[in-house]
CSV table of C-alpha atoms in Angstrom, one decimal:
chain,number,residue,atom,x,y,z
A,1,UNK,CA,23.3,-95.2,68.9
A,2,UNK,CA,25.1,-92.2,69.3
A,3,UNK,CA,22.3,-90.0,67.0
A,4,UNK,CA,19.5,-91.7,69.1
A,5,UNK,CA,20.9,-90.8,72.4
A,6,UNK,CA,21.4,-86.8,71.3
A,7,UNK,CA,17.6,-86.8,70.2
A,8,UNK,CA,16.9,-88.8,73.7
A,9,UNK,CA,18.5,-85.4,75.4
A,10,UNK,CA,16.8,-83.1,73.5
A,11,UNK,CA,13.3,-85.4,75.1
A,12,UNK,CA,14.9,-85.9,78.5
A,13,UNK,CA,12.5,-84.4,81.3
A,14,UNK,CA,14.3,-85.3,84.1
A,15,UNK,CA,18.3,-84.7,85.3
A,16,UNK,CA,18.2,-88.2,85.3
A,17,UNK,CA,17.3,-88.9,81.9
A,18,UNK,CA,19.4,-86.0,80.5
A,19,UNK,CA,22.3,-87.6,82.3
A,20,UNK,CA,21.6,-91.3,80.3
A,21,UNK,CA,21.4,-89.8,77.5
A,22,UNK,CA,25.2,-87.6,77.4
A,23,UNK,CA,26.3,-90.9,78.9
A,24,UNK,CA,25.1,-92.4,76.0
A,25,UNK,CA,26.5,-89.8,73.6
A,26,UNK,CA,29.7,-90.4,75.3
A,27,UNK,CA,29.6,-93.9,74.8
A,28,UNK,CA,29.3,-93.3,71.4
A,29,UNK,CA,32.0,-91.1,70.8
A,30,UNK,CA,34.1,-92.9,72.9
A,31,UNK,CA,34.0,-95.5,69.9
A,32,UNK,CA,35.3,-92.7,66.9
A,33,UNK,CA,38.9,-91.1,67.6
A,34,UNK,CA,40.8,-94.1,68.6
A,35,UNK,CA,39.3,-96.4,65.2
A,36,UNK,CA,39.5,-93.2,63.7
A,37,UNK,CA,43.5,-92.4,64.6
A,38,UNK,CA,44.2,-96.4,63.8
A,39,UNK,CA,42.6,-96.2,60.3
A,40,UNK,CA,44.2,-92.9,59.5
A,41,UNK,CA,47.9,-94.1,60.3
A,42,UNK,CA,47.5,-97.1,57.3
A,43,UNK,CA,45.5,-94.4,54.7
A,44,UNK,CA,47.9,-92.1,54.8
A,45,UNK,CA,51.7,-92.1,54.4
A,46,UNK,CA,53.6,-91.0,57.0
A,47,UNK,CA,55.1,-87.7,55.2
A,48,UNK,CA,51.4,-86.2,55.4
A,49,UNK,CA,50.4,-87.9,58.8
A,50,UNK,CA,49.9,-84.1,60.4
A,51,UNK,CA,47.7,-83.0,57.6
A,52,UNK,CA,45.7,-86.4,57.7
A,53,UNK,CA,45.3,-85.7,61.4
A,54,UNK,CA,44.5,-82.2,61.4
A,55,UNK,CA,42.0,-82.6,58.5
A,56,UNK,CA,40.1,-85.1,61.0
A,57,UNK,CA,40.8,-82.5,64.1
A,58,UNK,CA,38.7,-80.3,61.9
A,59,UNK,CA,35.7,-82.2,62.8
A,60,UNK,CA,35.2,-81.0,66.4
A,61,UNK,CA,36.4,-76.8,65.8
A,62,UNK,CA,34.0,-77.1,62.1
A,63,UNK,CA,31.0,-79.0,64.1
A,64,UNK,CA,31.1,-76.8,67.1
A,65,UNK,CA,30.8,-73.9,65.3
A,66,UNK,CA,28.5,-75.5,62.6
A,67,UNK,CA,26.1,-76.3,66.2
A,68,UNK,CA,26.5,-72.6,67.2
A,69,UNK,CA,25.5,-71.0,63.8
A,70,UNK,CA,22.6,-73.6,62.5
A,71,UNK,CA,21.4,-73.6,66.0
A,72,UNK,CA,21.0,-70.0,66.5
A,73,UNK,CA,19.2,-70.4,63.2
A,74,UNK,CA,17.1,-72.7,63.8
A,75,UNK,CA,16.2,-71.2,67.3
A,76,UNK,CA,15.1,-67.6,65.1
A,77,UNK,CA,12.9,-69.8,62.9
A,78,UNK,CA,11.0,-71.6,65.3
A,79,UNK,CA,8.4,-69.7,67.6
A,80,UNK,CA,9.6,-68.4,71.0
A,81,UNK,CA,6.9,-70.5,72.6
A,82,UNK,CA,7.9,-74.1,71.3
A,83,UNK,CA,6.7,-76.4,69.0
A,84,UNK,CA,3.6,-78.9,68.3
A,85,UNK,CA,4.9,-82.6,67.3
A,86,UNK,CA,2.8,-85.8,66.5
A,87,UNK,CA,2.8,-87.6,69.4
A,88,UNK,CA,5.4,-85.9,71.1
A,89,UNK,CA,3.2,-82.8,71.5
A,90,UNK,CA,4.6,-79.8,73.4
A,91,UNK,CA,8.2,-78.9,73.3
A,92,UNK,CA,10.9,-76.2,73.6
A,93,UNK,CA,12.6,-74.7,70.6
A,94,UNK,CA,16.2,-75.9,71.8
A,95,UNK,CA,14.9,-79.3,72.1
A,96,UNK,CA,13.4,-79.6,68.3
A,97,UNK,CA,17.6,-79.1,67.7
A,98,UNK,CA,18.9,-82.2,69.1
A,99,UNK,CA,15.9,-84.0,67.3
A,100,UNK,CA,17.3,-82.5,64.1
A,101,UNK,CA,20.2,-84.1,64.6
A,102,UNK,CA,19.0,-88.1,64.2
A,103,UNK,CA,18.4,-88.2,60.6
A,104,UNK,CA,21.8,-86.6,60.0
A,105,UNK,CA,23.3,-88.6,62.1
A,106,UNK,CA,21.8,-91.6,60.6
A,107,UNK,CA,22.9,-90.2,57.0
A,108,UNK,CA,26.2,-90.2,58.6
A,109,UNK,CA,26.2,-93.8,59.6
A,110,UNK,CA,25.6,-95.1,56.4
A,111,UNK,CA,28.1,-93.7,54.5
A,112,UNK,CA,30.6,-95.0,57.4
A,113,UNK,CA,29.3,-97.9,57.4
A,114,UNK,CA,30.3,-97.9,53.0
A,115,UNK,CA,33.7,-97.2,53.8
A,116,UNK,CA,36.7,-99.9,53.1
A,117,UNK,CA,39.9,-101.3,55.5
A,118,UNK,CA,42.9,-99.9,54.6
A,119,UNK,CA,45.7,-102.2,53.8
A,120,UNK,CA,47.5,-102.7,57.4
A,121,UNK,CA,50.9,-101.7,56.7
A,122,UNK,CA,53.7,-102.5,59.2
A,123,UNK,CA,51.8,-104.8,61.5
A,124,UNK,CA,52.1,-107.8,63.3
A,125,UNK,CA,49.2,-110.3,62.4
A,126,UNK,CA,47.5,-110.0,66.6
A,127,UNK,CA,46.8,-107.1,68.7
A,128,UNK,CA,49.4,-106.9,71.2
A,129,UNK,CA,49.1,-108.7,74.5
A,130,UNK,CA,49.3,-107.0,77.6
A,131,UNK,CA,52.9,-107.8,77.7
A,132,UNK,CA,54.1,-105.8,75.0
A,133,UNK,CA,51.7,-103.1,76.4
A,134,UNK,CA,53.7,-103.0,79.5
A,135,UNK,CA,56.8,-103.4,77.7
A,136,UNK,CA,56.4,-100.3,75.5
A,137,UNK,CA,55.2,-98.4,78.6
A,138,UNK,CA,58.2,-99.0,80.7
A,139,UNK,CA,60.3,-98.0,78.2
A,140,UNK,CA,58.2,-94.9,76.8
A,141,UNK,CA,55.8,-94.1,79.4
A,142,UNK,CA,57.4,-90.8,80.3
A,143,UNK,CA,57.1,-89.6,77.0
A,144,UNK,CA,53.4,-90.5,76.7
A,145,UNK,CA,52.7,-89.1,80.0
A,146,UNK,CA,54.5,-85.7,78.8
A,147,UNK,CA,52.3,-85.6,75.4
A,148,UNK,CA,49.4,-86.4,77.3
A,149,UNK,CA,49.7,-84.0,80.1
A,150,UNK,CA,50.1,-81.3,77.6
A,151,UNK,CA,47.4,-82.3,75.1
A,152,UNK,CA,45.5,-82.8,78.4
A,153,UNK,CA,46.0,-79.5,80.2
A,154,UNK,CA,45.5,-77.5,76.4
A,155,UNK,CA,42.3,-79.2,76.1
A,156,UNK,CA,41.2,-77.9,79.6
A,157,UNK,CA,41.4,-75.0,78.9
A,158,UNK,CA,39.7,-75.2,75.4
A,159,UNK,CA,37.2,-76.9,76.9
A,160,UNK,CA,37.0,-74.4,79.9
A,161,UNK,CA,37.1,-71.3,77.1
A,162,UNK,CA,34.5,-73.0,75.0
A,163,UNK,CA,31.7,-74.3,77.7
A,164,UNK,CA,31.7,-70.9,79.3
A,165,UNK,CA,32.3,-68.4,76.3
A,166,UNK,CA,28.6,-68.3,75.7
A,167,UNK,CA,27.6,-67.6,79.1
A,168,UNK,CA,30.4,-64.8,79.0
A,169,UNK,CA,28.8,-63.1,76.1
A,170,UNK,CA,25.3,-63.2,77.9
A,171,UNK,CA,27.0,-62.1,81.5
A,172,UNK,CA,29.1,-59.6,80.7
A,173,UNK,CA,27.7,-58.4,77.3
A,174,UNK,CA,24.3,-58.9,77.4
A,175,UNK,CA,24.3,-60.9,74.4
A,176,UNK,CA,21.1,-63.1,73.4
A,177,UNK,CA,21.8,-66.9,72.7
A,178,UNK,CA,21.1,-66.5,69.2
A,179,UNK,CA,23.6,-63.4,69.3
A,180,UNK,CA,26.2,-65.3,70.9
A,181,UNK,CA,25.9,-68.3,69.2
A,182,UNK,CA,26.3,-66.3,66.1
A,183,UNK,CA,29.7,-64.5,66.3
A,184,UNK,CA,31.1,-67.4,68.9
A,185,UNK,CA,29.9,-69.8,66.0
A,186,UNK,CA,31.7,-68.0,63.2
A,187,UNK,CA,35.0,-68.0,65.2
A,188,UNK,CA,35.0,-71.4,65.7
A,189,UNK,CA,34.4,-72.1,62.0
A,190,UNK,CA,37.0,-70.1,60.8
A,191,UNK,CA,39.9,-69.3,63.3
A,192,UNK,CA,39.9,-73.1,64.8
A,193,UNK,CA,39.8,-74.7,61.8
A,194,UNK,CA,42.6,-72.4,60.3
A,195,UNK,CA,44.8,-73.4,63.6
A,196,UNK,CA,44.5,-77.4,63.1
A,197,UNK,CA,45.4,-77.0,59.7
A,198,UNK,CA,48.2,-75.4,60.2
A,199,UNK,CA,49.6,-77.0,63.0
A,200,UNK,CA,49.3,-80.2,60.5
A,201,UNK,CA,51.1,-78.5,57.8
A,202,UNK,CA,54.1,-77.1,60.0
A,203,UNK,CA,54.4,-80.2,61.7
A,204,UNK,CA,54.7,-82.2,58.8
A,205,UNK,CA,57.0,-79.7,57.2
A,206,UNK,CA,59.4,-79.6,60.5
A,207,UNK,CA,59.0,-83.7,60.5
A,208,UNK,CA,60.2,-84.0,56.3
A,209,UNK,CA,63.4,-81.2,57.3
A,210,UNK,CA,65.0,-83.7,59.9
A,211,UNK,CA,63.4,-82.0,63.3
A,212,UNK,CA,62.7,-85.1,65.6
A,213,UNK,CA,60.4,-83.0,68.0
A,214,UNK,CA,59.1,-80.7,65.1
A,215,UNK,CA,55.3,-81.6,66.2
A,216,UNK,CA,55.8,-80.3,69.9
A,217,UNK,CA,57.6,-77.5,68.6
A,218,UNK,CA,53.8,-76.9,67.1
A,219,UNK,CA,52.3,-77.5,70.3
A,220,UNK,CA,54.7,-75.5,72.4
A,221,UNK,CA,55.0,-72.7,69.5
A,222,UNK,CA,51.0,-72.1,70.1
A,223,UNK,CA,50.8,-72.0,73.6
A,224,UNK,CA,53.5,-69.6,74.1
A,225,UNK,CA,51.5,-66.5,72.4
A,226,UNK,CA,47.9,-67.9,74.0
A,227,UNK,CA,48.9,-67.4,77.5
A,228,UNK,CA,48.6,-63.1,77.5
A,229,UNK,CA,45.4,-63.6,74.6
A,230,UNK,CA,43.9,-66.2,77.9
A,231,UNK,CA,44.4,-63.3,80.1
A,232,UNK,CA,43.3,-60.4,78.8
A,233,UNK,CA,40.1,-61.8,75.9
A,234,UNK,CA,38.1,-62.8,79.3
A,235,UNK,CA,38.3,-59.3,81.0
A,236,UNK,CA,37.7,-57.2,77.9
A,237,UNK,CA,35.3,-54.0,78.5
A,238,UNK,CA,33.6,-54.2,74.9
A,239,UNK,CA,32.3,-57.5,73.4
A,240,UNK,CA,34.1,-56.2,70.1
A,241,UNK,CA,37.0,-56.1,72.5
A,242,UNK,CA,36.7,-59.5,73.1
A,243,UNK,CA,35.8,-61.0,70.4
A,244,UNK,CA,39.7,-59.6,68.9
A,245,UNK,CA,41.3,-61.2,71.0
A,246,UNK,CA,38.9,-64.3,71.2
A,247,UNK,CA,40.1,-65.4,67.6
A,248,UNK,CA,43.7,-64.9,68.0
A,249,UNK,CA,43.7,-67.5,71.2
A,250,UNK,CA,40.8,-70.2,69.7
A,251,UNK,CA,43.1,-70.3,66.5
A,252,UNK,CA,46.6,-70.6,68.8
A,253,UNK,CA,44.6,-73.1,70.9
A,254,UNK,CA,43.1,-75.5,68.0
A,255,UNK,CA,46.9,-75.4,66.5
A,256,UNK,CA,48.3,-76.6,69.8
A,257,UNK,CA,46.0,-79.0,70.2
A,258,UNK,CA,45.9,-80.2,66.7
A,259,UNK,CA,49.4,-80.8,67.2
A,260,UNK,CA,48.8,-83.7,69.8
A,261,UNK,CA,47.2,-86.3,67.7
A,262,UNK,CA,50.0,-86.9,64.8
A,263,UNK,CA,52.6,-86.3,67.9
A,264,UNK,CA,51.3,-89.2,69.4
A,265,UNK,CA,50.5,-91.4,66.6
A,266,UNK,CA,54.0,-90.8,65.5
A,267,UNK,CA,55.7,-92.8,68.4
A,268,UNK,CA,53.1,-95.1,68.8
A,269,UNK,CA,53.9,-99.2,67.0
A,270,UNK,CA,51.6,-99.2,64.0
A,271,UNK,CA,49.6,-102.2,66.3
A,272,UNK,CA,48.9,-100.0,69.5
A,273,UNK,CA,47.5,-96.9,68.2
A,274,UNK,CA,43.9,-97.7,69.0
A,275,UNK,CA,44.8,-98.4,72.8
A,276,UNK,CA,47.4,-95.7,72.2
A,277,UNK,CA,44.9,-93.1,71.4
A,278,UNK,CA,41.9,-94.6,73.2
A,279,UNK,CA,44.3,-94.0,76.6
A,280,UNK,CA,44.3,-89.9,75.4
A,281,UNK,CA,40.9,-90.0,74.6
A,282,UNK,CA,40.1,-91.0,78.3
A,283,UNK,CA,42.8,-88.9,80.0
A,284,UNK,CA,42.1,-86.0,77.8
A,285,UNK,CA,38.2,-86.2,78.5
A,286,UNK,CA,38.7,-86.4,82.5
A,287,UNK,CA,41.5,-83.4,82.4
A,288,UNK,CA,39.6,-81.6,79.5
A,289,UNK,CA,36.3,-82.2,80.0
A,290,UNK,CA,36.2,-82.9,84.1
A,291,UNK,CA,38.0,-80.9,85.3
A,292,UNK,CA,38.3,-77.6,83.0
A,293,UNK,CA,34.7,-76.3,82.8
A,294,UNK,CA,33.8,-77.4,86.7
A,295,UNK,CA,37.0,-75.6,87.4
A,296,UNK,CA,35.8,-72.4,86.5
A,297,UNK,CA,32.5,-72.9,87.7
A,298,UNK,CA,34.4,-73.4,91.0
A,299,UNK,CA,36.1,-70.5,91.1
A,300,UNK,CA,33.4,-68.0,90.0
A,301,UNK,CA,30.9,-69.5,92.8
A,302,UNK,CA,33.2,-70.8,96.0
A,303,UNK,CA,36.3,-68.3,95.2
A,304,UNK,CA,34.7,-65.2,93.6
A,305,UNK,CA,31.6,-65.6,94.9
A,306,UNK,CA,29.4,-63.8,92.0
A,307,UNK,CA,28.2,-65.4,88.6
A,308,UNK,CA,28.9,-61.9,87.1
A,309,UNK,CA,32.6,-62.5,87.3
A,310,UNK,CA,32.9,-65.2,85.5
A,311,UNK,CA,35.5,-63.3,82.9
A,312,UNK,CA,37.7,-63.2,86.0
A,313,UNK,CA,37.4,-66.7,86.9
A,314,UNK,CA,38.5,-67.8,83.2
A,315,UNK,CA,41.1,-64.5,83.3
A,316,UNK,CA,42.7,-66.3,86.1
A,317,UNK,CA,41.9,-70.8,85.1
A,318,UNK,CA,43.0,-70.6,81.6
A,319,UNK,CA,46.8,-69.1,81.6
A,320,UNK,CA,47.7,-71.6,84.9
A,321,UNK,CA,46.4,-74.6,82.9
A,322,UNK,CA,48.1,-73.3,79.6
A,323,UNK,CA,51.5,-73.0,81.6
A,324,UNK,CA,51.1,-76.5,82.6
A,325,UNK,CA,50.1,-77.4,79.5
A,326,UNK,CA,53.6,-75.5,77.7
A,327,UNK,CA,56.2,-76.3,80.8
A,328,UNK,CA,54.7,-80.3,79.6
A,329,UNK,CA,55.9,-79.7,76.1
A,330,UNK,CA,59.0,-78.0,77.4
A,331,UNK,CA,60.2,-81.0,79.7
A,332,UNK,CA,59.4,-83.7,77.2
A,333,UNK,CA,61.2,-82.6,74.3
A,334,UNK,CA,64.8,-84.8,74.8
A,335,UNK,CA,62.9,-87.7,75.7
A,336,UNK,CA,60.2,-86.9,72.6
A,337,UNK,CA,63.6,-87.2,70.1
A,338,UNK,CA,65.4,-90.5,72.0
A,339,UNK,CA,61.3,-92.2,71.8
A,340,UNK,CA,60.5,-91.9,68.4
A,341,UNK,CA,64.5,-92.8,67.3
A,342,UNK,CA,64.0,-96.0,69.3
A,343,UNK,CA,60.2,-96.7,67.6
A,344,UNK,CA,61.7,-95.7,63.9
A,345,UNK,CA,64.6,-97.6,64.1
């Protein structure tokens, strides 16, 4: 369903029917990281739980870029003008992408579909009720909150950095999308994915050498340096420029992030990790995804009042959220340490 509704976008000819069909897309992705998260926890032991994580927080750093790169491809290949399909007839060269996308998708599904249950280790025979729910919210809910709101606020501006980076390149470099796409694309593939796999290794390594809150040291470790790259990468005078100190802050932003998932998942009872993680999913789409790209588009049109000063706008959005985001990880720390004695024990 998910692969049918990104080849219904690429045919949408209406708002409308764009709309349905991310709505759809969301729906469908919706379904993945908190099944995902659950099935990961009983595949994996706990000593490698960051790597397990961070190999699966590859997906969305490796596919973005993968999109950026293969799409700028494919746009080069096709003609300018658009392309001729059976029964479809006229259409654009973007829109042949999404199609493209179906049968992979479907090839995808398949194999899913092939893979076994793990073993459920450590878990009570029934979902919880909504008693032990509350129960483990009363008693942890600051905690959660704390993880979330940092995971949250990072994501935000990721989100923010990544909707608008392309428009950036076009703006204030006078990139074409194929150009942009391109070296934005290659970043993604490289520096992100680097920054989620380290943030799994460290973790787990801080974890095995007796540090309670070793994973939000991770977080916290990689917004710290991201804050002056969020400031100055935005307002660079050369694309080259940019693009510097672009990587360093993708790669500190995909390790802070790809910190959250395992720091979670670690104080979470082996039987609520799927409304655990489906709970961060939501509140990490409405900050992340809401709010952090319309944010910017809010400042750069009611604040600044020009699209050509869109650096400025992200130059100004992106440390305030990653401050947030850090002073989070800052203030749950203690209560991270007394949480995840009280779950272990």
């Amino acid at each position: 369903a998910w692969s049918l509704c990104t080849g219904a976008f690429g045919l949408a000819g209406s708002f409308a029917g764009m709309l349905l069909a991310r709505i759809g897309v969301a729906v469908g992705e919706a379904t993945m990281t908190p099944s995902a998260y659950s099935l990961i926890g009983d595949y994996v032991s706990d000593r490698r739980l960051g790597l397990a994580t961070a190999l699966y927080g590859l997906g969305p750093f490796a596919g973005s870029g993968l999109a950026l790169l293969l799409g700028a491809g494919v746009l080069r290949l096709l003609p300018a003008d658009g392309v001729m399909l059976p029964w479809l007839g006229a259409i654009h060269s973007w829109q042949m992408v999404f199609l493209l996308l179906v049968p992979v998708g479907f090839a995808v599904a398949i194999w899913v579909a092939s893979l076994s249950e793990p073993t459920r280790r450590h878990a009570a025979p029934h979902a919880p009720d909504r008693a032990a729910i509350a129960h483990y919210y009363a008693c942890h809910g600051t905690t959660v909150a704390g993880v979330n709101a940092a995971t949250g606020f990072t994501a935000m501006a990721t989100y923010a950095l990544l909707a608008w980076a392309p428009a950036l390149l076009a703006r204030r470099y006078g990139l074409s999308t194929a150009e942009a796409g391109t070296r934005l694309g290659l970043i993604l593939a490289t520096a992100c994915c680097a920054g989620v796999l380290l943030a799994g290794l460290v973790g787990d390594t801080l974890r095995r050498r007796g540090f309670a809150s070793g994973r939000l040291l991770v977080l916290g470790g990689a917004l710290l340096p991201a804050i002056p790259f969020a400031v100055s990468a935005p307002i660079a005078p050369t694309v080259d420029l940019f693009l510097w100190r672009a990587t360093p802050l993708f790669f500190l932003l995909a390790a802070a992030i790809g910190s959250g998932p395992a720091t979670l998942q670690e104080i979470t009872p082996n039987r609520m990790r799927g409304v655990q993680h489906a709970i961060a999913v939501l509140l990490a789409s409405l900050i992340g995804l809401g709010i952090g790209p319309t944010a910017v588009a809010w400042m750069t049109q009611r604040v600044l009042g020009d699209a050509a000063r869109l650096g400025e706008a992200l130059a100004i959005l992106l440390p305030i959220m990653l401050t947030v985001a850090l002073l989070a990880t800052l203030v749950t720390m203690r209560g991270y340490a007394r949480t995840l004695a009280a779950i272990t024990r």
